[in-house]
Amino acid sequence: MAERFDSQKRLVCMRKHSFVACRMQYHSRCIYTSHSPRRKVIVITIATLGQRLSRLLTYDFCPWANQWVYWMKRPIASLSLAAVAALTCAVFVKPLALVAFGAVVLVVLLGYLWPAIAVRGLTCGLRFPQRRITEGESAVALVTIINRWPWPVWGIAIEGGFGGKFSAADNSSSNHGSVALARVPGWSTSEFQWEFVPICRGEYPLVPPTLVTGFPFGLRKASRPVTVQQTVLAWPRLIPLETLLDAAETRPSDDLFSDQRVGDSGDMSGTRLFRDGDSLRRVHWAQTARQGRMIVCERQAAAQSAIRVVFDSAPHLHRGISGEGTLEWSIRIAASVCAAYHRENASVECCFGHETIPLRSGSNGMKTFLDTLAKWKPCDNEHDPHGRSVRHGDGSRSEMSVVRHEAHCDHEHASHQCRRIHHRNCGVFQLTITTDLGLEHRTEHRHVHGDQRLIVLNTAAFAESCAICGEEHRPPNRLSIVLDRPDDVVSDFRRKWRQVCHAG
């Protein structure tokens, strides 16, 4: 009986405790629910007030006076004011202030003279063990510094030329990263190495690098040129393509066919059942209706197919900066298509700007082609060749003088040759890579004597007015490949390329 009474007592206590816990949980939930909207409002209000206070403290109330007060941001301005104040106190208050005046003058002289003295005794050489890499791969840079002074040198860095993770790969010297180095002992030869990842194609270093130092106070930077002993080429990234366009579109070279091989060109050699991946262009509809199954035609194989790949190189037709711009993606897509057809022993020709590059057979031909793409730089003209104003990415417009065919070009040729290219084979199938702006305003390779298919990188001109003429342009036909996902161009291009290759 006692054991039974104790067990019933424990059961009553457990129920009472569970009931109390449930009520406490219910009350806490009610309190949290009743106060959570109020807390959210308080947090949002504090964040809004913080943003307004930040804008108020950083707002430029007197922009016209910036040219008169910006000099005060430099350290030399503060030191000059301190020297004037110390000299004034020494003249009118107490001569002991001359000690402070002398200290300030010594700091200024040491900060201006010591960097030039230190860098004058240094000799720097830069080389890359690797000759060729691809975008996104790491490259090793080796730097050798010879110090002819008996004292060590601190605070040195190499600036310019590295457009990897340090900066964007453009040619402005202010956007190229710097690499800080450790102490260089006196009367010694030191070697440093580091890895960087180029985010864009090019020949690195992109600009001549310099060895700089601002030690000890950073009042002045003294520089010395770096001797580049060996450069490295960053090839454009290649997108793997599993399938190619139907060979019936790429016209055979010299009408050469093989009776021993089955392909997609020439005379029909027979029929067979449909297989996954076959193009709908090859379906024999009469046999399909007669037998109730998909039947495709087999034709002779071309001895060698021919294709020309063209991409627009005019900067005013592209948008974006660095390695994520439409120009760089056009180069990557063109290189990927050329590499895919080159592996199939096709006759490939790539055209851009004023250049026409026929790809030679073998690995050396592909290597030479990728080297040319890595070294190529577009003409330095951002305006429309018809003299119209161009709207930049930030929405601003710049009025250009009316220039027909006199656009500035840095290449060693006449400017009109950028848009007048004569091909050896004008009846070959052409794959053109352009942007939505280039559909209406491009001047390169507009006249096509053979079949053509377009790959269009969308810069939002289909949804709003054009940045060049201000008008709305209609999208391309259904046979074109329109890439409208800038955040994932690779998967978008591979998916739509596969659909076009299979569906025809």
Coordinates of C-alpha atoms in Angstrom, one line a residue:
M1 CA 0.0 0.0 0.0
A2 CA 2.8 2.4 0.9
E3 CA 4.5 1.8 -2.4
R4 CA 1.3 2.3 -4.4
F5 CA 0.6 5.6 -2.5
D6 CA 4.1 6.8 -3.2
S7 CA 3.8 6.1 -6.9
Q8 CA 0.4 7.9 -7.1
K9 CA 1.9 10.9 -5.3
R10 CA 4.8 11.0 -7.7
L11 CA 2.4 10.9 -10.7
V12 CA 0.4 13.8 -9.3
C13 CA 3.5 15.8 -8.8
M14 CA 4.7 15.1 -12.3
R15 CA 1.3 16.2 -13.8
K16 CA 1.5 19.4 -11.6
H17 CA 5.0 20.2 -12.8
S18 CA 4.1 19.6 -16.4
F19 CA 1.0 21.8 -16.2
V20 CA 3.1 24.6 -14.6
A21 CA 5.8 24.2 -17.3
C22 CA 3.1 24.4 -20.1
R23 CA 1.6 27.5 -18.6
M24 CA 5.1 29.1 -18.3
Q25 CA 5.9 28.2 -21.9
Y26 CA 2.5 29.6 -23.0
H27 CA 3.1 32.9 -21.1
S28 CA 6.6 33.3 -22.4
R29 CA 5.3 32.7 -26.0
C30 CA 2.6 35.3 -25.5
I31 CA 5.1 37.8 -24.1
Y32 CA 7.6 37.2 -27.0
T33 CA 4.8 37.4 -29.6
S34 CA 3.4 40.6 -28.1
H35 CA 6.8 42.3 -27.9
S36 CA 8.5 41.0 -31.1
P37 CA 6.9 43.5 -33.5
R38 CA 7.8 46.3 -31.1
R39 CA 11.4 45.1 -31.0
K40 CA 11.5 44.9 -34.8
V41 CA 10.2 48.5 -35.1
I42 CA 12.8 49.7 -32.6
V43 CA 15.6 47.9 -34.5
I44 CA 14.5 49.3 -37.9
T45 CA 14.2 52.8 -36.4
I46 CA 17.7 52.7 -34.9
A47 CA 19.1 51.4 -38.2
T48 CA 17.4 54.2 -40.2
L49 CA 18.6 56.9 -37.8
G50 CA 22.1 55.5 -38.1
Q51 CA 22.0 55.6 -41.9
R52 CA 20.7 59.2 -41.8
L53 CA 23.4 60.2 -39.3
S54 CA 26.1 58.6 -41.5
R55 CA 24.9 60.5 -44.6
L56 CA 24.7 63.7 -42.6
L57 CA 28.3 63.3 -41.3
T58 CA 29.7 62.4 -44.8
Y59 CA 27.7 64.9 -46.8
D60 CA 29.7 67.5 -48.8
F61 CA 28.0 70.8 -47.9
C62 CA 30.6 72.9 -49.7
P63 CA 31.9 71.1 -52.8
W64 CA 33.2 74.4 -54.2
A65 CA 35.7 74.7 -51.3
N66 CA 37.3 71.2 -51.8
Q67 CA 40.1 72.5 -53.9
W68 CA 41.1 74.8 -51.0
V69 CA 40.9 72.3 -48.1
Y70 CA 41.9 69.0 -49.6
W71 CA 45.6 69.7 -49.1
M72 CA 44.9 69.5 -45.3
K73 CA 44.3 65.7 -45.7
R74 CA 48.0 65.1 -46.4
P75 CA 50.4 64.5 -43.5
I76 CA 52.7 67.2 -44.7
A77 CA 50.0 69.8 -44.1
S78 CA 49.7 68.8 -40.4
L79 CA 53.5 68.8 -40.1
S80 CA 53.8 72.2 -41.7
L81 CA 51.2 73.7 -39.4
A82 CA 53.0 72.2 -36.4
A83 CA 56.3 73.7 -37.6
V84 CA 54.7 77.1 -38.1
A85 CA 53.2 76.9 -34.6
A86 CA 56.4 75.8 -33.0
L87 CA 58.4 78.6 -34.8
T88 CA 55.8 81.2 -33.7
C89 CA 56.0 80.1 -30.1
A90 CA 59.8 80.2 -30.2
V91 CA 59.7 83.8 -31.5
F92 CA 57.0 85.3 -29.4
V93 CA 56.8 83.0 -26.3
K94 CA 59.9 81.0 -25.5
P95 CA 63.0 80.0 -27.5
L96 CA 62.8 76.5 -26.1
A97 CA 60.1 75.8 -28.8
L98 CA 62.9 75.7 -31.3
V99 CA 63.5 72.2 -30.2
A100 CA 60.0 71.2 -31.4
F101 CA 60.5 73.1 -34.6
G102 CA 63.8 71.3 -35.3
A103 CA 62.2 67.9 -34.6
V104 CA 59.3 68.6 -37.0
V105 CA 61.7 69.8 -39.7
L106 CA 63.9 66.6 -39.2
V107 CA 60.8 64.4 -39.6
V108 CA 59.9 66.1 -42.8
L109 CA 63.4 65.9 -44.2
L110 CA 63.8 62.3 -43.2
G111 CA 60.4 61.3 -44.6
Y112 CA 61.2 62.9 -48.0
L113 CA 64.8 62.0 -48.5
W114 CA 65.1 58.6 -46.9
P115 CA 62.8 56.7 -49.4
A116 CA 64.7 58.1 -52.4
I117 CA 68.0 57.1 -50.8
A118 CA 66.8 53.6 -49.9
V119 CA 65.3 52.7 -53.3
R120 CA 68.3 54.0 -55.2
G121 CA 70.4 51.1 -53.9
L122 CA 67.9 48.4 -54.9
T123 CA 67.7 46.3 -58.1
C124 CA 64.6 44.2 -58.7
G125 CA 63.9 41.5 -61.2
L126 CA 60.6 39.7 -61.8
R127 CA 60.0 36.4 -63.6
F128 CA 57.3 33.7 -63.9
P129 CA 58.3 30.0 -64.1
Q130 CA 55.1 29.1 -65.9
R131 CA 54.8 30.4 -69.5
R132 CA 51.0 29.9 -70.0
I133 CA 48.1 29.5 -67.6
T134 CA 44.3 29.9 -67.9
E135 CA 42.0 32.3 -66.2
G136 CA 41.3 31.2 -62.7
E137 CA 44.5 29.2 -62.3
S138 CA 47.2 30.3 -59.9
A139 CA 50.6 31.5 -61.1
V140 CA 53.8 31.8 -59.2
A141 CA 55.8 35.0 -59.3
L142 CA 59.4 35.1 -58.3
V143 CA 61.1 38.4 -57.4
T144 CA 64.8 38.9 -56.8
I145 CA 66.0 42.0 -55.0
I146 CA 69.6 43.0 -54.7
N147 CA 70.4 45.5 -51.9
R148 CA 73.7 47.3 -52.4
W149 CA 73.4 49.4 -49.2
P150 CA 75.0 48.1 -46.0
W151 CA 71.8 48.7 -44.0
P152 CA 68.5 46.8 -44.4
V153 CA 65.5 48.3 -46.2
W154 CA 61.9 48.0 -44.9
G155 CA 58.5 48.9 -46.2
I156 CA 59.0 48.0 -49.9
A157 CA 56.3 46.9 -52.3
I158 CA 55.7 46.0 -56.0
E159 CA 52.9 48.0 -57.5
G160 CA 51.2 47.6 -60.9
G161 CA 50.8 44.8 -63.4
F162 CA 48.9 42.2 -61.3
G163 CA 45.2 42.1 -62.1
G164 CA 44.4 38.9 -60.2
K165 CA 42.8 39.0 -56.8
F166 CA 44.5 42.3 -56.1
S167 CA 42.6 44.4 -58.7
A168 CA 40.7 44.5 -62.0
A169 CA 42.4 43.6 -65.2
D170 CA 42.4 46.9 -66.9
N171 CA 45.2 49.2 -68.0
S172 CA 44.7 52.0 -65.5
S173 CA 47.6 52.2 -63.1
S174 CA 45.4 53.1 -60.2
N175 CA 43.5 49.8 -60.3
H176 CA 46.5 47.4 -60.3
G177 CA 47.3 45.8 -57.0
S178 CA 50.4 46.0 -54.9
V179 CA 52.4 43.2 -53.2
A180 CA 54.1 44.1 -49.9
L181 CA 57.5 42.5 -49.3
A182 CA 59.4 41.8 -46.1
R183 CA 62.7 43.3 -45.0
V184 CA 65.7 43.1 -47.4
P185 CA 69.0 42.8 -45.5
G186 CA 72.0 44.9 -46.3
W187 CA 74.5 43.7 -48.9
S188 CA 72.4 40.7 -49.9
T189 CA 70.3 39.2 -52.6
S190 CA 66.8 38.2 -51.4
E191 CA 64.2 36.2 -53.3
F192 CA 60.5 36.3 -52.7
Q193 CA 57.6 34.3 -54.3
W194 CA 53.9 34.5 -54.1
E195 CA 50.8 33.2 -56.0
F196 CA 48.2 35.3 -57.7
V197 CA 45.1 34.3 -59.7
P198 CA 44.4 36.3 -62.9
I199 CA 40.7 37.1 -63.2
C200 CA 41.1 38.1 -66.9
R201 CA 43.1 37.1 -69.9
G202 CA 46.2 39.0 -70.8
E203 CA 50.0 39.1 -70.7
Y204 CA 51.1 39.6 -67.1
P205 CA 52.3 41.9 -65.8
L206 CA 49.7 44.0 -67.6
V207 CA 51.7 47.3 -67.1
P208 CA 55.4 47.7 -66.2
P209 CA 55.6 47.2 -62.4
T210 CA 57.6 49.4 -60.1
L211 CA 59.4 48.9 -56.7
V212 CA 58.1 51.5 -54.3
T213 CA 58.8 52.4 -50.7
G214 CA 57.5 55.1 -48.3
F215 CA 59.4 54.1 -45.2
P216 CA 59.6 55.5 -42.6
F217 CA 56.7 57.9 -42.4
G218 CA 54.9 57.6 -45.7
L219 CA 55.2 61.2 -46.6
R220 CA 56.6 60.4 -50.0
K221 CA 56.8 57.3 -52.2
A222 CA 60.0 56.7 -54.1
S223 CA 59.9 54.2 -57.0
R224 CA 62.2 52.3 -59.2
P225 CA 61.3 50.2 -62.3
V226 CA 61.3 46.5 -62.1
T227 CA 63.0 44.4 -64.8
V228 CA 60.6 41.8 -66.1
Q229 CA 62.7 38.8 -67.1
Q230 CA 59.8 36.5 -68.2
T231 CA 56.1 37.2 -68.6
V232 CA 53.2 34.8 -68.3
L233 CA 50.2 34.5 -70.7
A234 CA 46.7 34.0 -69.2
W235 CA 44.5 32.2 -71.8
P236 CA 40.8 32.8 -71.8
R237 CA 38.8 30.3 -69.9
L238 CA 37.4 27.5 -72.2
I239 CA 33.8 26.3 -71.7
P240 CA 33.6 22.5 -72.3
L241 CA 31.1 21.6 -75.0
E242 CA 29.8 18.0 -75.3
T243 CA 28.0 18.4 -78.7
L244 CA 28.4 20.6 -81.8
L245 CA 26.1 22.1 -84.3
D246 CA 24.7 19.8 -86.9
A247 CA 27.3 19.3 -89.5
A248 CA 24.8 20.0 -92.3
E249 CA 25.1 23.7 -91.2
T250 CA 28.9 23.8 -91.4
R251 CA 29.6 23.5 -95.0
P252 CA 32.3 21.1 -96.0
S253 CA 35.6 22.4 -97.3
D254 CA 36.1 22.0 -101.0
D255 CA 33.0 19.7 -101.2
L256 CA 35.1 16.7 -100.1
F257 CA 33.1 13.7 -98.8
S258 CA 34.1 10.3 -97.7
D259 CA 32.2 7.1 -98.8
Q260 CA 33.7 5.1 -96.0
R261 CA 32.4 7.2 -93.1
V262 CA 28.9 7.9 -92.0
G263 CA 28.1 11.6 -91.2
D264 CA 25.7 14.3 -91.9
S265 CA 26.7 15.8 -95.2
G266 CA 26.8 14.7 -98.8
D267 CA 24.5 12.1 -100.4
M268 CA 22.2 9.9 -98.3
S269 CA 23.7 6.5 -97.7
G270 CA 20.9 4.8 -95.7
T271 CA 18.5 5.0 -92.8
R272 CA 18.6 3.8 -89.2
L273 CA 16.6 4.1 -86.0
F274 CA 16.6 7.4 -84.0
R275 CA 19.1 7.7 -81.2
D276 CA 19.3 10.1 -78.3
G277 CA 21.1 13.2 -79.4
D278 CA 20.2 13.0 -83.1
S279 CA 19.1 16.3 -84.7
L280 CA 15.5 16.6 -85.8
R281 CA 16.8 17.8 -89.2
R282 CA 17.9 14.3 -90.0
V283 CA 14.5 12.6 -89.4
H284 CA 13.0 10.8 -92.4
W285 CA 9.4 11.6 -91.9
A286 CA 8.0 9.4 -94.6
Q287 CA 9.7 6.3 -93.2
T288 CA 8.8 7.4 -89.7
A289 CA 5.1 7.6 -90.6
R290 CA 5.2 4.2 -92.5
Q291 CA 6.9 2.3 -89.7
G292 CA 5.6 4.1 -86.6
R293 CA 9.0 4.7 -85.3
M294 CA 11.5 7.5 -85.5
I295 CA 13.8 6.9 -88.5
V296 CA 16.7 9.2 -89.4
C297 CA 18.9 9.5 -92.5
E298 CA 22.5 8.6 -92.7
R299 CA 24.7 10.6 -95.1
Q300 CA 28.2 10.7 -96.1
A301 CA 30.7 12.3 -93.8
A302 CA 32.5 15.4 -94.9
A303 CA 36.3 15.1 -95.2
Q304 CA 36.6 18.4 -93.4
S305 CA 33.9 20.9 -92.2
A306 CA 34.5 24.6 -92.2
I307 CA 33.3 27.3 -89.7
R308 CA 34.1 30.9 -89.1
V309 CA 33.6 32.3 -85.6
V310 CA 33.3 36.1 -85.3
F311 CA 32.9 38.2 -82.2
D312 CA 32.3 42.0 -81.9
S313 CA 35.4 43.8 -80.6
A314 CA 34.1 47.3 -80.5
P315 CA 34.1 48.5 -76.9
H316 CA 31.0 50.7 -77.3
L317 CA 28.9 47.6 -78.0
H318 CA 29.8 45.9 -74.7
R319 CA 29.0 46.5 -71.1
G320 CA 30.6 45.4 -67.9
I321 CA 34.1 45.8 -66.5
S322 CA 37.1 43.5 -65.9
G323 CA 36.6 39.8 -66.5
E324 CA 32.8 39.8 -66.1
G325 CA 32.1 42.2 -69.0
T326 CA 30.3 41.0 -72.2
L327 CA 33.5 41.5 -74.3
E328 CA 35.5 39.0 -72.2
W329 CA 32.6 36.5 -72.2
S330 CA 32.4 36.9 -76.0
I331 CA 36.1 36.0 -76.2
R332 CA 35.7 33.0 -73.9
I333 CA 32.7 31.7 -76.0
A334 CA 34.5 32.2 -79.3
A335 CA 37.6 30.4 -78.0
S336 CA 35.5 27.5 -76.6
V337 CA 33.7 27.0 -79.9
C338 CA 36.9 27.2 -81.9
A339 CA 38.6 24.7 -79.6
A340 CA 35.6 22.3 -79.9
Y341 CA 35.6 22.3 -83.7
H342 CA 39.4 22.2 -83.8
R343 CA 39.4 19.0 -81.8
E344 CA 37.1 17.5 -84.6
N345 CA 39.7 18.5 -87.2
A346 CA 37.5 21.1 -88.8
S347 CA 38.7 24.1 -90.7
V348 CA 38.2 27.0 -88.2
E349 CA 38.7 30.7 -88.7
C350 CA 38.3 33.3 -86.0
C351 CA 37.7 37.0 -86.9
F352 CA 37.6 40.0 -84.6
G353 CA 38.5 43.6 -85.1
H354 CA 41.0 43.9 -87.9
E355 CA 42.4 40.4 -87.5
T356 CA 41.5 37.1 -89.1
I357 CA 43.2 34.0 -87.6
P358 CA 43.0 30.6 -89.3
L359 CA 43.6 27.9 -86.8
R360 CA 46.4 25.5 -87.9
S361 CA 46.0 21.8 -87.3
G362 CA 47.6 20.3 -84.2
S363 CA 48.2 21.5 -80.7
N364 CA 50.6 24.2 -81.9
G365 CA 47.9 25.8 -83.9
M366 CA 45.5 26.0 -80.9
K367 CA 48.4 27.2 -78.7
T368 CA 49.2 30.0 -81.2
F369 CA 45.5 31.0 -81.4
L370 CA 45.1 31.2 -77.6
D371 CA 48.3 33.2 -77.3
T372 CA 46.9 35.7 -79.8
L373 CA 43.6 36.0 -77.9
A374 CA 45.5 36.5 -74.6
K375 CA 47.7 39.3 -76.1
W376 CA 44.9 41.1 -78.0
K377 CA 43.7 44.4 -76.8
P378 CA 40.6 46.3 -78.2
C379 CA 41.0 49.6 -79.9
D380 CA 40.8 52.5 -77.5
N381 CA 37.6 54.1 -78.8
E382 CA 34.4 54.0 -76.7
H383 CA 32.3 56.1 -79.1
D384 CA 29.9 55.1 -81.8
P385 CA 31.6 55.2 -85.2
H386 CA 28.6 57.2 -86.5
G387 CA 29.3 60.0 -84.1
R388 CA 26.3 59.5 -81.7
S389 CA 26.5 60.0 -78.0
V390 CA 27.0 56.9 -75.9
R391 CA 25.3 56.2 -72.5
H392 CA 27.7 54.7 -70.0
G393 CA 26.9 52.1 -67.4
D394 CA 26.2 54.7 -64.7
G395 CA 23.5 56.3 -66.9
S396 CA 25.6 59.4 -67.9
R397 CA 25.9 60.3 -71.6
S398 CA 28.9 61.7 -73.3
E399 CA 28.6 63.7 -76.5
M400 CA 31.1 62.8 -79.1
S401 CA 32.1 64.7 -82.2
V402 CA 30.9 63.4 -85.5
V403 CA 33.5 61.0 -86.6
R404 CA 32.8 58.7 -89.5
H405 CA 35.8 56.5 -90.0
E406 CA 38.5 58.5 -88.2
A407 CA 38.2 56.8 -84.8
H408 CA 41.3 56.6 -82.7
C409 CA 43.0 53.2 -82.8
D410 CA 46.3 52.1 -81.2
H411 CA 47.0 49.3 -83.7
E412 CA 49.5 49.6 -86.5
H413 CA 47.0 50.0 -89.3
A414 CA 44.5 52.5 -90.8
S415 CA 41.4 53.0 -88.7
H416 CA 39.1 51.9 -91.5
Q417 CA 40.7 48.5 -91.7
C418 CA 39.1 47.6 -88.4
R419 CA 35.8 47.2 -90.2
R420 CA 36.9 46.1 -93.6
I421 CA 37.9 42.4 -93.5
H422 CA 38.2 40.3 -96.7
H423 CA 37.8 36.6 -96.1
R424 CA 39.3 33.8 -98.2
N425 CA 36.1 31.7 -98.1
C426 CA 32.9 33.8 -98.1
G427 CA 30.5 30.9 -98.4
V428 CA 31.4 29.3 -95.1
F429 CA 29.0 28.9 -92.2
Q430 CA 29.5 31.8 -89.7
L431 CA 28.9 31.9 -86.0
T432 CA 28.6 35.5 -84.8
I433 CA 28.9 36.4 -81.1
T434 CA 27.6 39.8 -80.3
T435 CA 25.4 41.8 -77.9
D436 CA 21.9 43.2 -78.2
L437 CA 23.5 46.5 -79.0
G438 CA 25.6 44.9 -81.7
L439 CA 22.6 43.6 -83.6
E440 CA 21.7 47.1 -84.8
H441 CA 24.9 49.1 -84.4
R442 CA 27.8 46.8 -85.1
T443 CA 29.9 47.6 -88.2
E444 CA 32.2 44.6 -88.2
H445 CA 31.4 41.6 -90.4
R446 CA 27.8 42.6 -91.1
H447 CA 27.8 41.2 -94.7
V448 CA 27.6 37.4 -94.5
H449 CA 27.6 35.4 -97.8
G450 CA 26.8 32.1 -96.1
D451 CA 24.6 30.8 -93.4
Q452 CA 24.8 32.5 -90.0
R453 CA 23.8 31.8 -86.4
L454 CA 23.9 34.3 -83.6
I455 CA 24.9 34.1 -80.0
V456 CA 23.7 37.3 -78.3
L457 CA 24.7 38.4 -74.8
N458 CA 21.8 40.5 -73.5
T459 CA 22.7 43.9 -71.9
A460 CA 19.0 44.7 -71.1
A461 CA 18.5 46.7 -74.3
F462 CA 15.5 44.5 -75.2
A463 CA 13.7 45.7 -72.0
E464 CA 14.5 49.4 -72.2
S465 CA 15.8 52.0 -74.6
C466 CA 19.1 51.4 -76.4
A467 CA 22.1 53.1 -74.8
I468 CA 23.3 54.3 -78.2
C469 CA 20.3 55.5 -80.1
G470 CA 17.6 55.6 -77.4
E471 CA 15.2 53.3 -79.4
E472 CA 13.9 49.9 -78.6
H473 CA 15.3 47.0 -80.6
R474 CA 13.4 43.7 -81.2
P475 CA 15.1 40.5 -80.0
P476 CA 16.8 38.2 -82.5
N477 CA 15.0 35.3 -84.2
R478 CA 14.4 32.0 -82.5
L479 CA 17.5 30.3 -84.0
S480 CA 19.7 32.7 -82.1
I481 CA 21.1 31.8 -78.7
V482 CA 20.3 34.6 -76.2
L483 CA 22.3 34.6 -73.0
D484 CA 20.5 36.7 -70.4
R485 CA 21.9 35.3 -67.1
P486 CA 25.0 37.4 -66.3
D487 CA 25.5 35.6 -62.9
D488 CA 25.9 32.2 -64.5
V489 CA 26.9 32.6 -68.2
V490 CA 28.6 29.2 -68.4
S491 CA 25.7 27.0 -67.5
D492 CA 23.3 29.2 -69.5
F493 CA 25.4 28.9 -72.6
R494 CA 26.0 25.2 -72.3
R495 CA 22.3 24.5 -71.8
K496 CA 21.1 26.6 -74.7
W497 CA 24.0 25.3 -76.9
R498 CA 23.0 21.7 -76.2
Q499 CA 19.3 22.5 -77.1
V500 CA 20.3 24.1 -80.4
C501 CA 22.6 21.2 -81.3
H502 CA 20.0 18.6 -80.6
A503 CA 16.9 20.4 -81.9
G504 CA 18.5 22.1 -84.9

